[in-house]
């Protein structure tokens, strides 16, 4: 396992949709292990392959000390509840800043596990927020794009100031 350098906002690679994984092999397992190690070092609770400059549809989340980290390969939202929630979000690619984002309260995703088996998962609360946030990132939508232009510009200025300081 290796801690990899994290791509920082506004790197253009964060705006590029990631490619589907087609090979479920040792290289994919190594990538997932590196993502987990990099995320813990950041620290964060979720990370995608694009966050480390790899344009593949891989997400690692670690939200629960009991069930542990989970890897989602080629995840897609297949259903979203009409109810919405607001949750504080941030990114390992933009450390030190966060803001409230409106998301679906519950989602159902389909994805492949690390061995290529098709899975579905229904989530709510923080896990649902993380699923939406990370799938947005895989689609080339950095989380601040969900903010109003004014809020986004203020947040970027705050991040630039933090980065200089």
GROMACS .gro file of C-alpha atoms in nm:
model
  165
    1UNK     CA    1   0.000   0.000   0.000
    2UNK     CA    2   0.123   0.345  -0.094
    3UNK     CA    3   0.009   0.692   0.000
    4UNK     CA    4  -0.030   0.867  -0.334
    5UNK     CA    5  -0.022   1.244  -0.401
    6UNK     CA    6  -0.370   1.397  -0.406
    7UNK     CA    7  -0.472   1.609  -0.704
    8UNK     CA    8  -0.555   1.959  -0.575
    9UNK     CA    9  -0.837   2.184  -0.691
   10UNK     CA   10  -0.848   2.345  -0.955
   11UNK     CA   11  -0.656   2.067  -1.139
   12UNK     CA   12  -0.846   2.009  -1.468
   13UNK     CA   13  -0.836   1.629  -1.414
   14UNK     CA   14  -1.103   1.676  -1.146
   15UNK     CA   15  -1.346   1.792  -1.417
   16UNK     CA   16  -1.299   1.491  -1.647
   17UNK     CA   17  -1.544   1.198  -1.627
   18UNK     CA   18  -1.364   0.880  -1.517
   19UNK     CA   19  -1.349   0.567  -1.734
   20UNK     CA   20  -1.526   0.243  -1.636
   21UNK     CA   21  -1.310  -0.030  -1.487
   22UNK     CA   22  -1.290  -0.331  -1.719
   23UNK     CA   23  -1.018  -0.541  -1.552
   24UNK     CA   24  -1.082  -0.681  -1.204
   25UNK     CA   25  -0.724  -0.781  -1.129
   26UNK     CA   26  -0.430  -0.731  -0.895
   27UNK     CA   27  -0.376  -0.376  -1.027
   28UNK     CA   28  -0.733  -0.283  -0.926
   29UNK     CA   29  -0.681  -0.433  -0.577
   30UNK     CA   30  -0.358  -0.237  -0.544
   31UNK     CA   31  -0.533   0.084  -0.653
   32UNK     CA   32  -0.811   0.027  -0.395
   33UNK     CA   33  -0.552  -0.035  -0.120
   34UNK     CA   34  -0.361   0.281  -0.219
   35UNK     CA   35  -0.685   0.482  -0.219
   36UNK     CA   36  -0.768   0.361   0.133
   37UNK     CA   37  -0.418   0.443   0.261
   38UNK     CA   38  -0.419   0.786   0.090
   39UNK     CA   39  -0.769   0.867   0.222
   40UNK     CA   40  -0.673   0.779   0.582
   41UNK     CA   41  -0.356   0.992   0.553
   42UNK     CA   42  -0.546   1.293   0.411
   43UNK     CA   43  -0.755   1.243   0.638
   44UNK     CA   44  -1.091   1.181   0.473
   45UNK     CA   45  -1.392   0.949   0.474
   46UNK     CA   46  -1.422   0.906   0.096
   47UNK     CA   47  -1.193   0.920  -0.205
   48UNK     CA   48  -1.209   0.841  -0.577
   49UNK     CA   49  -0.937   0.730  -0.819
   50UNK     CA   50  -0.954   1.074  -0.994
   51UNK     CA   51  -0.850   1.232  -0.661
   52UNK     CA   52  -0.510   1.067  -0.713
   53UNK     CA   53  -0.497   1.135  -1.087
   54UNK     CA   54  -0.625   0.793  -1.202
   55UNK     CA   55  -0.921   0.826  -1.440
   56UNK     CA   56  -1.109   0.513  -1.330
   57UNK     CA   57  -1.452   0.473  -1.168
   58UNK     CA   58  -1.335   0.355  -0.825
   59UNK     CA   59  -1.457   0.487  -0.488
   60UNK     CA   60  -1.341   0.396  -0.138
   61UNK     CA   61  -1.551   0.498   0.163
   62UNK     CA   62  -1.468   0.440   0.529
   63UNK     CA   63  -1.765   0.558   0.735
   64UNK     CA   64  -1.810   0.289   0.996
   65UNK     CA   65  -1.545   0.138   1.226
   66UNK     CA   66  -1.758  -0.177   1.261
   67UNK     CA   67  -1.821  -0.263   0.894
   68UNK     CA   68  -1.495  -0.100   0.780
   69UNK     CA   69  -1.397   0.046   0.445
   70UNK     CA   70  -1.586  -0.041   0.127
   71UNK     CA   71  -1.473  -0.024  -0.235
   72UNK     CA   72  -1.724   0.057  -0.509
   73UNK     CA   73  -1.623  -0.006  -0.871
   74UNK     CA   74  -1.826   0.156  -1.153
   75UNK     CA   75  -2.096   0.284  -0.912
   76UNK     CA   76  -2.414   0.438  -1.053
   77UNK     CA   77  -2.718   0.583  -0.880
   78UNK     CA   78  -3.020   0.380  -0.990
   79UNK     CA   79  -3.278   0.545  -0.763
   80UNK     CA   80  -3.295   0.858  -0.548
   81UNK     CA   81  -3.562   0.955  -0.295
   82UNK     CA   82  -3.763   1.271  -0.351
   83UNK     CA   83  -3.678   1.385   0.006
   84UNK     CA   84  -3.370   1.602   0.031
   85UNK     CA   85  -3.120   1.672   0.312
   86UNK     CA   86  -2.848   1.930   0.360
   87UNK     CA   87  -2.507   1.806   0.467
   88UNK     CA   88  -2.167   1.967   0.519
   89UNK     CA   89  -1.929   1.851   0.242
   90UNK     CA   90  -1.564   1.900   0.156
   91UNK     CA   91  -1.292   1.723  -0.042
   92UNK     CA   92  -0.946   1.576   0.003
   93UNK     CA   93  -0.862   1.781  -0.311
   94UNK     CA   94  -0.966   2.104  -0.138
   95UNK     CA   95  -0.872   2.060   0.230
   96UNK     CA   96  -0.976   2.311   0.493
   97UNK     CA   97  -1.301   2.431   0.336
   98UNK     CA   98  -1.652   2.292   0.337
   99UNK     CA   99  -2.010   2.402   0.286
  100UNK     CA  100  -2.367   2.274   0.302
  101UNK     CA  101  -2.486   2.084  -0.005
  102UNK     CA  102  -2.842   1.970  -0.080
  103UNK     CA  103  -2.862   1.597  -0.161
  104UNK     CA  104  -3.119   1.318  -0.184
  105UNK     CA  105  -3.187   1.171   0.162
  106UNK     CA  106  -3.168   0.812   0.030
  107UNK     CA  107  -3.022   0.651  -0.280
  108UNK     CA  108  -2.983   0.306  -0.429
  109UNK     CA  109  -2.663   0.239  -0.620
  110UNK     CA  110  -2.545  -0.048  -0.834
  111UNK     CA  111  -2.175  -0.121  -0.849
  112UNK     CA  112  -1.921  -0.399  -0.884
  113UNK     CA  113  -1.717  -0.522  -0.591
  114UNK     CA  114  -1.340  -0.562  -0.616
  115UNK     CA  115  -1.389  -0.910  -0.773
  116UNK     CA  116  -1.630  -0.780  -1.040
  117UNK     CA  117  -1.953  -0.911  -0.883
  118UNK     CA  118  -2.260  -0.693  -0.941
  119UNK     CA  119  -2.398  -0.548  -0.615
  120UNK     CA  120  -2.668  -0.305  -0.509
  121UNK     CA  121  -2.681  -0.099  -0.193
  122UNK     CA  122  -2.944   0.132  -0.050
  123UNK     CA  123  -2.816   0.407   0.176
  124UNK     CA  124  -2.939   0.703   0.374
  125UNK     CA  125  -2.788   0.990   0.571
  126UNK     CA  126  -2.411   1.030   0.554
  127UNK     CA  127  -2.353   0.720   0.339
  128UNK     CA  128  -2.613   0.841   0.082
  129UNK     CA  129  -2.447   1.185   0.079
  130UNK     CA  130  -2.106   1.022   0.024
  131UNK     CA  131  -2.237   0.799  -0.255
  132UNK     CA  132  -2.375   1.104  -0.438
  133UNK     CA  133  -2.067   1.319  -0.371
  134UNK     CA  134  -1.819   1.056  -0.495
  135UNK     CA  135  -2.028   0.952  -0.798
  136UNK     CA  136  -2.051   1.323  -0.891
  137UNK     CA  137  -1.669   1.330  -0.876
  138UNK     CA  138  -1.647   1.023  -1.101
  139UNK     CA  139  -1.873   1.209  -1.346
  140UNK     CA  140  -1.634   1.507  -1.347
  141UNK     CA  141  -1.851   1.724  -1.120
  142UNK     CA  142  -1.646   1.866  -0.834
  143UNK     CA  143  -1.868   1.922  -0.528
  144UNK     CA  144  -1.844   2.304  -0.526
  145UNK     CA  145  -2.029   2.309  -0.861
  146UNK     CA  146  -2.342   2.237  -0.654
  147UNK     CA  147  -2.304   2.573  -0.476
  148UNK     CA  148  -2.436   2.905  -0.602
  149UNK     CA  149  -2.179   3.104  -0.799
  150UNK     CA  150  -2.139   3.354  -0.513
  151UNK     CA  151  -2.086   3.084  -0.247
  152UNK     CA  152  -1.848   2.896  -0.479
  153UNK     CA  153  -1.636   3.208  -0.547
  154UNK     CA  154  -1.615   3.287  -0.172
  155UNK     CA  155  -1.514   2.928  -0.095
  156UNK     CA  156  -1.245   2.930  -0.368
  157UNK     CA  157  -1.103   3.257  -0.231
  158UNK     CA  158  -1.096   3.107   0.121
  159UNK     CA  159  -0.920   2.794  -0.013
  160UNK     CA  160  -0.663   3.002  -0.205
  161UNK     CA  161  -0.591   3.204   0.110
  162UNK     CA  162  -0.550   2.884   0.317
  163UNK     CA  163  -0.322   2.736   0.048
  164UNK     CA  164  -0.097   3.044   0.052
  165UNK     CA  165  -0.094   3.070   0.433
   0.00000   0.00000   0.00000
